[in-house]
Coordinates of C-alpha atoms in Angstrom, one line a residue:
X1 CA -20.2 -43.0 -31.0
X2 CA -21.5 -45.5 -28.8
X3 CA -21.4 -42.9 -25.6
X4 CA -24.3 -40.8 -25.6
X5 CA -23.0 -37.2 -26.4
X6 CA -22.5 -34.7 -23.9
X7 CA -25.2 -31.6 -23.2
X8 CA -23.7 -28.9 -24.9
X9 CA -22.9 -31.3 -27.9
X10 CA -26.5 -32.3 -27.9
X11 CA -27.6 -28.7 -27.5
X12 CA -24.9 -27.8 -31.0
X13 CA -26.5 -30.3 -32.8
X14 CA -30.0 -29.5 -32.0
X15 CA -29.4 -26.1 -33.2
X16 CA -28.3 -27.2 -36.6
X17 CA -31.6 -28.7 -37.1
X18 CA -33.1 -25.5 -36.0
X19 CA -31.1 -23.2 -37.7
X20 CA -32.7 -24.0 -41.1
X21 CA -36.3 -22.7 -39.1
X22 CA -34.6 -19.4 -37.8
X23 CA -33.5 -19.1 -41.4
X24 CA -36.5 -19.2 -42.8
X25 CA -38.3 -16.9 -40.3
X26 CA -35.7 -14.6 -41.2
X27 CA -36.3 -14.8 -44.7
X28 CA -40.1 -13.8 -43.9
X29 CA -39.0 -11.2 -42.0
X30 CA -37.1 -9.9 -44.7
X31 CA -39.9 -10.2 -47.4
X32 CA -42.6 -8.6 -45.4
X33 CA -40.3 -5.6 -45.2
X34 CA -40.2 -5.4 -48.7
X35 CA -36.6 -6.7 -49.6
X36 CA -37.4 -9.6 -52.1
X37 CA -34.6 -11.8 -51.5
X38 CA -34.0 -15.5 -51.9
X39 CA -31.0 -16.8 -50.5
X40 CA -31.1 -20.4 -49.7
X41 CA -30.4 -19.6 -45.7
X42 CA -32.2 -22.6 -44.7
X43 CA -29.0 -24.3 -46.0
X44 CA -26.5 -21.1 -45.4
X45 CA -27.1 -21.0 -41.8
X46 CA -27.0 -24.6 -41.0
X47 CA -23.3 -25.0 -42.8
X48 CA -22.1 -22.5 -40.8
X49 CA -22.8 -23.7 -37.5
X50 CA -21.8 -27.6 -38.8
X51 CA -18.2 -26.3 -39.7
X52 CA -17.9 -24.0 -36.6
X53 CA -18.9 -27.0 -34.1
X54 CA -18.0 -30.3 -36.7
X55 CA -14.5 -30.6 -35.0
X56 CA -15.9 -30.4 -31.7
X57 CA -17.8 -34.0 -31.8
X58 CA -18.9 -36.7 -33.9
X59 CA -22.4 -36.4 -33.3
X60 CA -22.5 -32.9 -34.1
X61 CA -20.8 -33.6 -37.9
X62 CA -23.5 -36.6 -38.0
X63 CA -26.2 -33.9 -37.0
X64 CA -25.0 -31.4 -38.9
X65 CA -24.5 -33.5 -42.1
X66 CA -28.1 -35.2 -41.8
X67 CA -29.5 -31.3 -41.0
X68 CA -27.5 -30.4 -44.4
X69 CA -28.6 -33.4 -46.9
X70 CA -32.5 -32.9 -45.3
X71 CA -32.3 -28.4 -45.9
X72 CA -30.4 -29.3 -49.6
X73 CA -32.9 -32.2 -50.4
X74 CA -35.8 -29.8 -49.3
X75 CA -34.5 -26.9 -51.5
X76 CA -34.3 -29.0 -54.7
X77 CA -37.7 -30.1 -53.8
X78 CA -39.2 -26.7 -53.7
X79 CA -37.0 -26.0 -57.1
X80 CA -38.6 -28.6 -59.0
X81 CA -42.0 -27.9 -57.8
X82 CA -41.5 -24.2 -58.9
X83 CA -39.9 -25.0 -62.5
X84 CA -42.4 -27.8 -63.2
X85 CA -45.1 -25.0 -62.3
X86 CA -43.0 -22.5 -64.6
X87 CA -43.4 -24.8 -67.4
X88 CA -46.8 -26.2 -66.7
X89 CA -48.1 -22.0 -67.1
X90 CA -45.8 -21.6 -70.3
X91 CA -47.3 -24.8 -72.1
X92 CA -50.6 -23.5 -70.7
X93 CA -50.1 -19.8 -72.4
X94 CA -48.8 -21.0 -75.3
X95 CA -51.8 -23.5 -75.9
X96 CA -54.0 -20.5 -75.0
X97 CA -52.4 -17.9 -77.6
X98 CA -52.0 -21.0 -80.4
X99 CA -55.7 -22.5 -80.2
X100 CA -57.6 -18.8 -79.4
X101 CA -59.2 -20.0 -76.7
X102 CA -61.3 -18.1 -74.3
X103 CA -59.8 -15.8 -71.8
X104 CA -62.0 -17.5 -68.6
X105 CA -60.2 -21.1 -69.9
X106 CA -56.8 -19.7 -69.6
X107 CA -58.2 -17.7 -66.0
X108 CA -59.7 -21.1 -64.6
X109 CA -56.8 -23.3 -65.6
X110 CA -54.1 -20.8 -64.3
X111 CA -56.3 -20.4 -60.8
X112 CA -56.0 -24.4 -60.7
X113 CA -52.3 -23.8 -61.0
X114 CA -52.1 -21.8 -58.1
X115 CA -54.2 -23.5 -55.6
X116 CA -52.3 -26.7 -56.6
X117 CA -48.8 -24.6 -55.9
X118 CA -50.1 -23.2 -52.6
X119 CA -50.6 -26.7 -51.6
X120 CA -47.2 -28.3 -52.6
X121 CA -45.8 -25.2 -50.9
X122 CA -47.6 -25.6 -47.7
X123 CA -47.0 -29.4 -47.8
X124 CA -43.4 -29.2 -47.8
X125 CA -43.1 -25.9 -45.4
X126 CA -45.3 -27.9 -42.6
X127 CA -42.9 -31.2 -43.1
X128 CA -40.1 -29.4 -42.8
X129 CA -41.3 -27.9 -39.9
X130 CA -42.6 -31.1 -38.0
X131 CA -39.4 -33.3 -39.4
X132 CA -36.9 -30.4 -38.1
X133 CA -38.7 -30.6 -34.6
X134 CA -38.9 -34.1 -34.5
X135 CA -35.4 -34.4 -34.8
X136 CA -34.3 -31.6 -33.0
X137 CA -35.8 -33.0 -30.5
X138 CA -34.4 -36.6 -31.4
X139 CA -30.4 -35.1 -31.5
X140 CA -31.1 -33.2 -28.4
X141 CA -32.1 -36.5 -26.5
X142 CA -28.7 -37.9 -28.0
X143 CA -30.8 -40.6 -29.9
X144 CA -30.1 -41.2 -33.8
X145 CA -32.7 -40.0 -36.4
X146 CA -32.2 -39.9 -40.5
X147 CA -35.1 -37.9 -42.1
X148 CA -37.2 -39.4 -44.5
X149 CA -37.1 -38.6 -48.5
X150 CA -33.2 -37.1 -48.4
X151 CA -30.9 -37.1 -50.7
X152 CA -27.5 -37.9 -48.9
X153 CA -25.3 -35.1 -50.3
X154 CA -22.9 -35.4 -47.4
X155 CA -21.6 -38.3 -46.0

């Protein structure tokens, strides 16, 4: 891959970086009508236009693959955020219940919870949005770019 790629291969892999964003504006879409759905499409729609396009070019699978690891890596991020929250609110409860503690303790420590969650969430939601820009942007221009923090589940 020496050869910078041509347009429309740049333009294939740029769009599997994006994809993940147009998933999750979809998924918004879908919650604020009222259908509570979670369906990893920030990875879904990715995959599908890697193995539609992978065949086509090398820089598209190295796009698509580096898009893939960044969406997956991303996803198990906000898993662990949400079951160390999960946990952190049962132990809390339980402690609560066990020790007969005031209800405003239990109200306090559970508000803490949730301002520390909305700020994980908005941490990771604004990365992902920059680092899918940036190398959009980067794949697009035909220039290599490996996001930070991934976990290389593709190779």
């Amino acid at each position: 891959m020496k050869e910078k790629p041509k347009p429309q291969q740049r333009l294939w892999a740029m769009f599997c970086h994006f994809s993940a964003l147009l998933a999750w504006i979809l998924l918004f879409g879908l919650v604020f009508l009222g259908i509570p759905l979670y369906l990893p499409l920030n990875i879904f729609v990715p995959f599908v236009i890697w193995q539609l396009n992978k065949a086509k070019s090398p820089w598209i699978d190295f796009q698509g693959k580096e898009a893939l690891n960044f969406q997956i890596s991303l996803t198990f991020y906000t898993l662990i955020v949400i079951i160390v929250s999960l946990l952190t609110m049962l132990i809390i409860c339980a402690i609560a219940v066990t020790s007969n503690s005031g209800g405003n303790q239990l109200k306090t420590v559970l508000n803490s919870l949730i301002v520390v969650w909305f700020y994980l969430t908005t941490i990771i939601l604004v990365t992902q949005l920059f680092l899918v820009n940036f190398a959009a942007a980067k794949a697009y221009n035909g220039q290599y770019y490996r996001y930070p923090l991934t976990l290389r589940f593709l190779r």
